[in-house]
Amino acid sequence: MSQAQSRFVYVSYIRATPERLWAALTQPEFTKQYWSGVSPISTWEKGADWQLVLESGRVADTGSILESDPPRRLVIQWLCHMREDFTAEGYSRCTIELEPMGDAVELTIAHENDHPNSPFIYEGVGTGWPAIISSLKSLLETGEVLTMQ
Amino acid sequence: MSDGDELIVPPDVVYITYIRTTPRRVWDALTQSAFTKQFFFGRTVESDWKQGSPWRLIMPDGKTDVAGRILISDPPHKLQVTWVVEWFDDAPKEPAIITYDIERAGDLVKLTMTQHTDAKIPRKFLEGGKQGWAAILSSLKSLLETGEALTIKMGPPQ
């Protein structure tokens, strides 16, 4: 396997079952709450198309499902359309893994591409994932999302 | 020699989490044993948290886990300490520097933990450290938002 040029990894421990966390990651009724109105659209089967759609209807990201093993592992081939320079970097891979540990699930998100010092990976998803996953964790543990400024 | 034994100067470890709380409550949670023993794998802390003072992280059996000095103390915004692991003999003796930046963001706090070191360490410690901070700071967030820390069963780094 070739080594990615740029890679951001975020790990969070969330008091939930893997099934509940999987649903929160894949169902728009959850994502809209903790991810500023964003909806993922996919059947989540291997080979299926995948999109992230903003509240305005604009398609922010497109791609496909490379691997799907609910509720354990999901790999998405991911192209961002929000900034020209991000799009020019080409496809990234986002690997999402869920592992039960005690009363929590260890959620690991590894987002990588083959662009050296990638602005998409380090500025884009590197600042995005900590905020999104913090809000998701609050939703599942307290019933309330975080309101980001 | 396995890959895990290879000596490398690690890149900074940075972990960011957003917590629905106040900067003062985050500061208290990081510096008072009543909180740390709940979210920091049962450990207590000992210091007057003034610049230049020593500090210690103490295991439940009373042994010192980590010792160091306070480099910056600006409650409740910034805490920077040196960090020398004491509990096993082949730990690096050159201190790591741990910085907590506590920033208000609306009704939230953005907590940024940065671990910096110039010492070469075995690759396996680096991987263990990353997972450790995520677990500790996830548990801190749960404690401050729900009143209950997480129970995470985790082995030592392999």
Short mmCIF file of C-alpha atoms in Angstrom, two decimals, chain B residues 31-128:
data_model
loop_
_atom_site.label_atom_id
_atom_site.label_comp_id
_atom_site.label_asym_id
_atom_site.label_seq_id
_atom_site.Cartn_x
_atom_site.Cartn_y
_atom_site.Cartn_z
CA THR B 31 -5.67 21.37 37.89
CA GLN B 32 -7.80 19.81 40.65
CA SER B 33 -7.56 16.16 41.70
CA ALA B 34 -11.32 15.90 42.37
CA PHE B 35 -11.73 16.18 38.58
CA THR B 36 -8.54 14.56 37.27
CA LYS B 37 -9.11 11.32 39.17
CA GLN B 38 -12.38 10.97 37.25
CA PHE B 39 -11.15 11.59 33.68
CA PHE B 40 -7.34 11.06 33.79
CA PHE B 41 -7.21 7.28 34.33
CA GLY B 42 -7.60 7.71 38.10
CA ARG B 43 -4.62 10.03 38.48
CA THR B 44 -4.38 12.98 40.88
CA VAL B 45 -2.32 16.16 40.46
CA GLU B 46 -0.13 18.09 42.89
CA SER B 47 1.03 21.71 42.40
CA ASP B 48 0.27 25.31 43.38
CA TRP B 49 0.10 25.92 39.57
CA LYS B 50 2.30 29.03 39.77
CA GLN B 51 4.92 29.74 37.12
CA GLY B 52 8.19 28.00 38.05
CA SER B 53 6.56 25.61 40.54
CA PRO B 54 6.91 21.84 40.31
CA TRP B 55 3.92 19.67 39.46
CA ARG B 56 3.24 15.93 39.57
CA LEU B 57 0.74 13.48 38.13
CA ILE B 58 0.23 10.65 40.64
CA MET B 59 -1.04 7.14 39.96
CA PRO B 60 -3.83 5.62 42.09
CA ASP B 61 -1.20 3.54 43.97
CA GLY B 62 0.66 6.73 45.02
CA LYS B 63 3.61 6.40 42.63
CA THR B 64 4.60 9.39 40.50
CA ASP B 65 3.57 8.93 36.87
CA VAL B 66 4.78 12.26 35.46
CA ALA B 67 6.72 15.16 37.00
CA GLY B 68 7.67 18.59 35.68
CA ARG B 69 7.55 22.37 36.14
CA ILE B 70 5.01 25.03 35.32
CA LEU B 71 6.30 27.15 32.41
CA ILE B 72 3.22 29.33 31.88
CA SER B 73 0.27 29.76 34.22
CA ASP B 74 -2.40 32.17 33.01
CA PRO B 75 -5.67 30.97 34.55
CA PRO B 76 -8.10 30.22 32.99
CA HIS B 77 -6.57 30.72 29.51
CA LYS B 78 -3.26 28.93 29.20
CA LEU B 79 -1.25 26.34 31.09
CA GLN B 80 2.12 25.09 29.89
CA VAL B 81 4.13 22.46 31.76
CA THR B 82 7.17 20.28 31.26
CA TRP B 83 6.40 16.57 31.29
CA VAL B 84 8.86 13.84 32.26
CA VAL B 85 7.51 10.30 32.55
CA GLU B 86 8.91 8.78 35.77
CA TRP B 87 7.15 5.45 36.09
CA PHE B 88 9.34 3.41 33.79
CA ASP B 89 13.11 3.46 33.45
CA ASP B 90 13.58 3.73 29.69
CA ALA B 91 11.23 6.69 29.27
CA PRO B 92 12.87 9.73 27.60
CA LYS B 93 14.48 11.99 30.23
CA GLU B 94 14.30 15.09 28.06
CA PRO B 95 10.99 16.71 28.95
CA ALA B 96 8.08 17.05 26.58
CA ILE B 97 6.22 20.35 26.75
CA ILE B 98 2.46 20.17 27.14
CA THR B 99 0.39 23.28 26.44
CA TYR B 100 -3.31 23.66 27.13
CA ASP B 101 -4.95 26.62 25.36
CA ILE B 102 -8.42 27.33 26.70
CA GLU B 103 -10.39 29.73 24.48
CA ARG B 104 -13.97 30.90 24.82
CA ALA B 105 -16.01 30.41 21.62
CA GLY B 106 -19.57 31.66 22.25
CA ASP B 107 -21.15 29.37 24.85
CA LEU B 108 -18.35 26.85 24.25
CA VAL B 109 -14.71 26.39 25.08
CA LYS B 110 -12.19 25.38 22.45
CA LEU B 111 -9.53 23.34 24.25
CA THR B 112 -6.29 22.72 22.35
CA MET B 113 -3.67 20.37 23.79
CA THR B 114 -0.24 20.50 22.14
CA GLN B 115 2.53 18.03 22.99
CA HIS B 116 5.98 19.09 21.81
CA THR B 117 9.26 17.28 22.23
CA ASP B 118 12.75 17.47 20.72
CA ALA B 119 13.77 14.07 22.09
CA LYS B 120 13.82 10.96 19.94
CA ILE B 121 11.41 8.34 21.19
CA PRO B 122 10.43 4.84 20.05
CA ARG B 123 7.66 5.06 17.46
CA LYS B 124 5.38 2.85 19.62
CA PHE B 125 5.26 5.51 22.42
CA LEU B 126 4.13 8.10 19.92
CA GLU B 127 1.15 6.02 18.85
CA GLY B 128 0.22 5.27 22.46
#
